[in-house]
mmCIF file of C-alpha atoms in Angstrom:
data_model
loop_
_atom_site.group_PDB
_atom_site.id
_atom_site.type_symbol
_atom_site.label_atom_id
_atom_site.label_comp_id
_atom_site.label_asym_id
_atom_site.label_seq_id
_atom_site.Cartn_x
_atom_site.Cartn_y
_atom_site.Cartn_z
ATOM 1 C CA GLN A 1 -142.424 82.642 -50.142
ATOM 2 C CA VAL A 2 -140.374 80.807 -51.692
ATOM 3 C CA GLN A 3 -140.866 77.207 -53.184
ATOM 4 C CA LEU A 4 -140.376 74.889 -55.430
ATOM 5 C CA VAL A 5 -142.653 72.083 -56.616
ATOM 6 C CA GLU A 6 -141.624 68.863 -58.243
ATOM 7 C CA SER A 7 -142.734 65.988 -59.463
ATOM 8 C CA GLY A 8 -142.462 63.072 -61.413
ATOM 9 C CA GLY A 9 -140.903 60.694 -59.869
ATOM 10 C CA GLY A 10 -141.906 57.023 -59.147
ATOM 11 C CA LEU A 11 -140.916 53.680 -59.581
ATOM 12 C CA VAL A 12 -139.573 51.865 -62.926
ATOM 13 C CA GLN A 13 -137.742 49.118 -63.892
ATOM 14 C CA ALA A 14 -134.034 49.248 -64.984
ATOM 15 C CA GLY A 15 -133.465 50.426 -68.270
ATOM 16 C CA GLY A 16 -136.504 52.799 -68.174
ATOM 17 C CA SER A 17 -136.531 55.948 -68.646
ATOM 18 C CA LEU A 18 -138.580 58.949 -66.341
ATOM 19 C CA ARG A 19 -139.129 62.764 -66.036
ATOM 20 C CA LEU A 20 -138.342 65.324 -63.037
ATOM 21 C CA SER A 21 -139.519 68.459 -63.005
ATOM 22 C CA CYS A 22 -139.306 71.683 -60.534
ATOM 23 C CA ALA A 23 -140.620 74.884 -60.652
ATOM 24 C CA ALA A 24 -139.576 77.649 -58.689
ATOM 25 C CA SER A 25 -141.919 80.292 -57.350
ATOM 26 C CA GLY A 26 -141.862 83.556 -54.722
ATOM 27 C CA ILE A 27 -138.650 84.216 -55.970
ATOM 28 C CA THR A 28 -138.155 87.950 -57.104
ATOM 29 C CA VAL A 29 -134.392 87.768 -57.123
ATOM 30 C CA SER A 30 -132.084 86.150 -60.820
ATOM 31 C CA ILE A 31 -131.591 82.391 -60.252
ATOM 32 C CA ASN A 32 -128.173 82.375 -60.545
ATOM 33 C CA ALA A 33 -128.581 78.503 -60.640
ATOM 34 C CA MET A 34 -131.110 75.634 -60.659
ATOM 35 C CA GLY A 35 -130.854 71.700 -60.502
ATOM 36 C CA TRP A 36 -131.590 67.927 -58.874
ATOM 37 C CA TYR A 37 -129.516 66.598 -56.098
ATOM 38 C CA ARG A 38 -130.145 62.995 -54.805
ATOM 39 C CA GLN A 39 -129.823 61.258 -51.758
ATOM 40 C CA ALA A 40 -129.640 57.105 -51.195
ATOM 41 C CA PRO A 41 -130.447 55.885 -47.959
ATOM 42 C CA GLY A 42 -127.365 55.905 -46.024
ATOM 43 C CA LYS A 43 -125.433 57.621 -48.108
ATOM 44 C CA GLN A 44 -124.459 61.550 -48.339
ATOM 45 C CA ARG A 45 -126.225 63.680 -50.902
ATOM 46 C CA GLU A 46 -124.737 64.364 -54.302
ATOM 47 C CA LEU A 47 -125.299 66.161 -57.354
ATOM 48 C CA VAL A 48 -127.402 64.693 -60.349
ATOM 49 C CA ALA A 49 -127.265 68.005 -62.745
ATOM 50 C CA ARG A 50 -127.623 71.312 -62.463
ATOM 51 C CA ILE A 51 -127.406 74.527 -64.725
ATOM 52 C CA SER A 52 -126.497 77.952 -64.055
ATOM 53 C CA SER A 53 -127.803 81.321 -64.912
ATOM 54 C CA GLY A 54 -125.638 81.333 -68.162
ATOM 55 C CA GLY A 55 -126.386 77.971 -69.239
ATOM 56 C CA THR A 56 -124.165 75.773 -68.170
ATOM 57 C CA THR A 57 -124.427 72.607 -66.768
ATOM 58 C CA ASN A 58 -122.982 70.217 -64.579
ATOM 59 C CA TYR A 59 -123.267 66.419 -64.023
ATOM 60 C CA GLY A 60 -122.028 64.034 -61.876
ATOM 61 C CA ASP A 61 -120.124 61.234 -63.013
ATOM 62 C CA SER A 62 -122.500 59.277 -62.027
ATOM 63 C CA VAL A 63 -125.136 60.040 -64.626
ATOM 64 C CA LYS A 64 -123.105 61.420 -67.350
ATOM 65 C CA GLY A 65 -124.466 60.070 -70.735
ATOM 66 C CA ARG A 66 -127.785 59.001 -69.349
ATOM 67 C CA PHE A 67 -129.388 62.768 -68.017
ATOM 68 C CA THR A 68 -130.739 65.679 -69.425
ATOM 69 C CA LEU A 69 -130.691 68.475 -67.711
ATOM 70 C CA SER A 70 -133.034 71.304 -69.378
ATOM 71 C CA ARG A 71 -134.733 74.868 -68.185
ATOM 72 C CA ASP A 72 -137.474 77.605 -69.088
ATOM 73 C CA SER A 73 -135.940 80.147 -67.777
ATOM 74 C CA ALA A 74 -139.059 82.714 -67.825
ATOM 75 C CA LYS A 75 -141.291 80.036 -66.324
ATOM 76 C CA ASN A 76 -138.299 79.286 -63.279
ATOM 77 C CA THR A 77 -138.562 74.900 -63.997
ATOM 78 C CA VAL A 78 -136.267 72.420 -65.252
ATOM 79 C CA GLN A 79 -136.453 69.151 -66.311
ATOM 80 C CA LEU A 80 -134.709 66.334 -65.181
ATOM 81 C CA GLN A 81 -134.831 63.584 -68.276
ATOM 82 C CA MET A 82 -133.178 60.331 -67.104
ATOM 83 C CA ASN A 83 -132.849 57.731 -69.469
ATOM 84 C CA SER A 84 -130.925 54.116 -69.160
ATOM 85 C CA LEU A 85 -132.225 54.273 -65.478
ATOM 86 C CA LYS A 86 -130.137 51.937 -63.029
ATOM 87 C CA PRO A 87 -131.103 50.416 -59.483
ATOM 88 C CA GLU A 88 -128.146 52.732 -58.253
ATOM 89 C CA ASP A 89 -130.363 55.886 -59.226
ATOM 90 C CA THR A 90 -133.114 55.089 -56.447
ATOM 91 C CA ALA A 91 -132.763 57.966 -54.333
ATOM 92 C CA VAL A 92 -134.540 60.606 -53.188
ATOM 93 C CA TYR A 93 -134.250 63.910 -55.870
ATOM 94 C CA TYR A 94 -134.407 67.132 -54.173
ATOM 95 C CA CYS A 95 -134.559 70.006 -56.602
ATOM 96 C CA ASN A 96 -131.992 73.091 -55.303
ATOM 97 C CA CYS A 97 -131.816 76.673 -56.428
ATOM 98 C CA PHE A 98 -129.429 79.648 -55.607
ATOM 99 C CA ALA A 99 -130.738 82.854 -55.811
ATOM 100 C CA GLY A 100 -129.821 85.911 -54.065
ATOM 101 C CA ASN A 101 -127.086 84.712 -51.851
ATOM 102 C CA ARG A 102 -129.459 81.898 -50.631
ATOM 103 C CA LEU A 103 -129.815 78.199 -51.117
ATOM 104 C CA TYR A 104 -133.546 76.857 -51.129
ATOM 105 C CA TRP A 105 -134.480 73.288 -51.547
ATOM 106 C CA GLY A 106 -137.981 70.860 -53.101
ATOM 107 C CA GLN A 107 -139.370 68.722 -50.078
ATOM 108 C CA GLY A 108 -137.882 65.808 -52.792
ATOM 109 C CA THR A 109 -140.051 63.594 -54.615
ATOM 110 C CA GLN A 110 -138.689 59.370 -54.841
ATOM 111 C CA VAL A 111 -137.755 57.596 -57.857
ATOM 112 C CA THR A 112 -137.087 53.679 -57.137
ATOM 113 C CA VAL A 113 -135.503 51.474 -60.000
ATOM 114 C CA SER A 114 -136.607 48.185 -59.834
ATOM 115 C CA SER A 115 -134.283 45.099 -61.125
#
């Protein structure tokens, strides 16, 4: 059974930093892409950052220059370093994995940025 286990959310002041981690287990095929999405109250889920199997990384426009996504392919993990956090970054962050033509989601971790 595929599981995405997230960690690292929490409460931080504006301008601060947080690091999110996601570990995928139970996957028996190659991972095509892995990354993070977020959803704020009353808003649609949006891309934060995603990295492909070839190493191409895409970022949402609102986080470019502030967030950095990295991966450990051997361990099926990704880490999202979030710097210069803003109150508008407050959301539930979901780890996402596309493998074997299937999409998997983590349970979500709350990130709250106070002003």
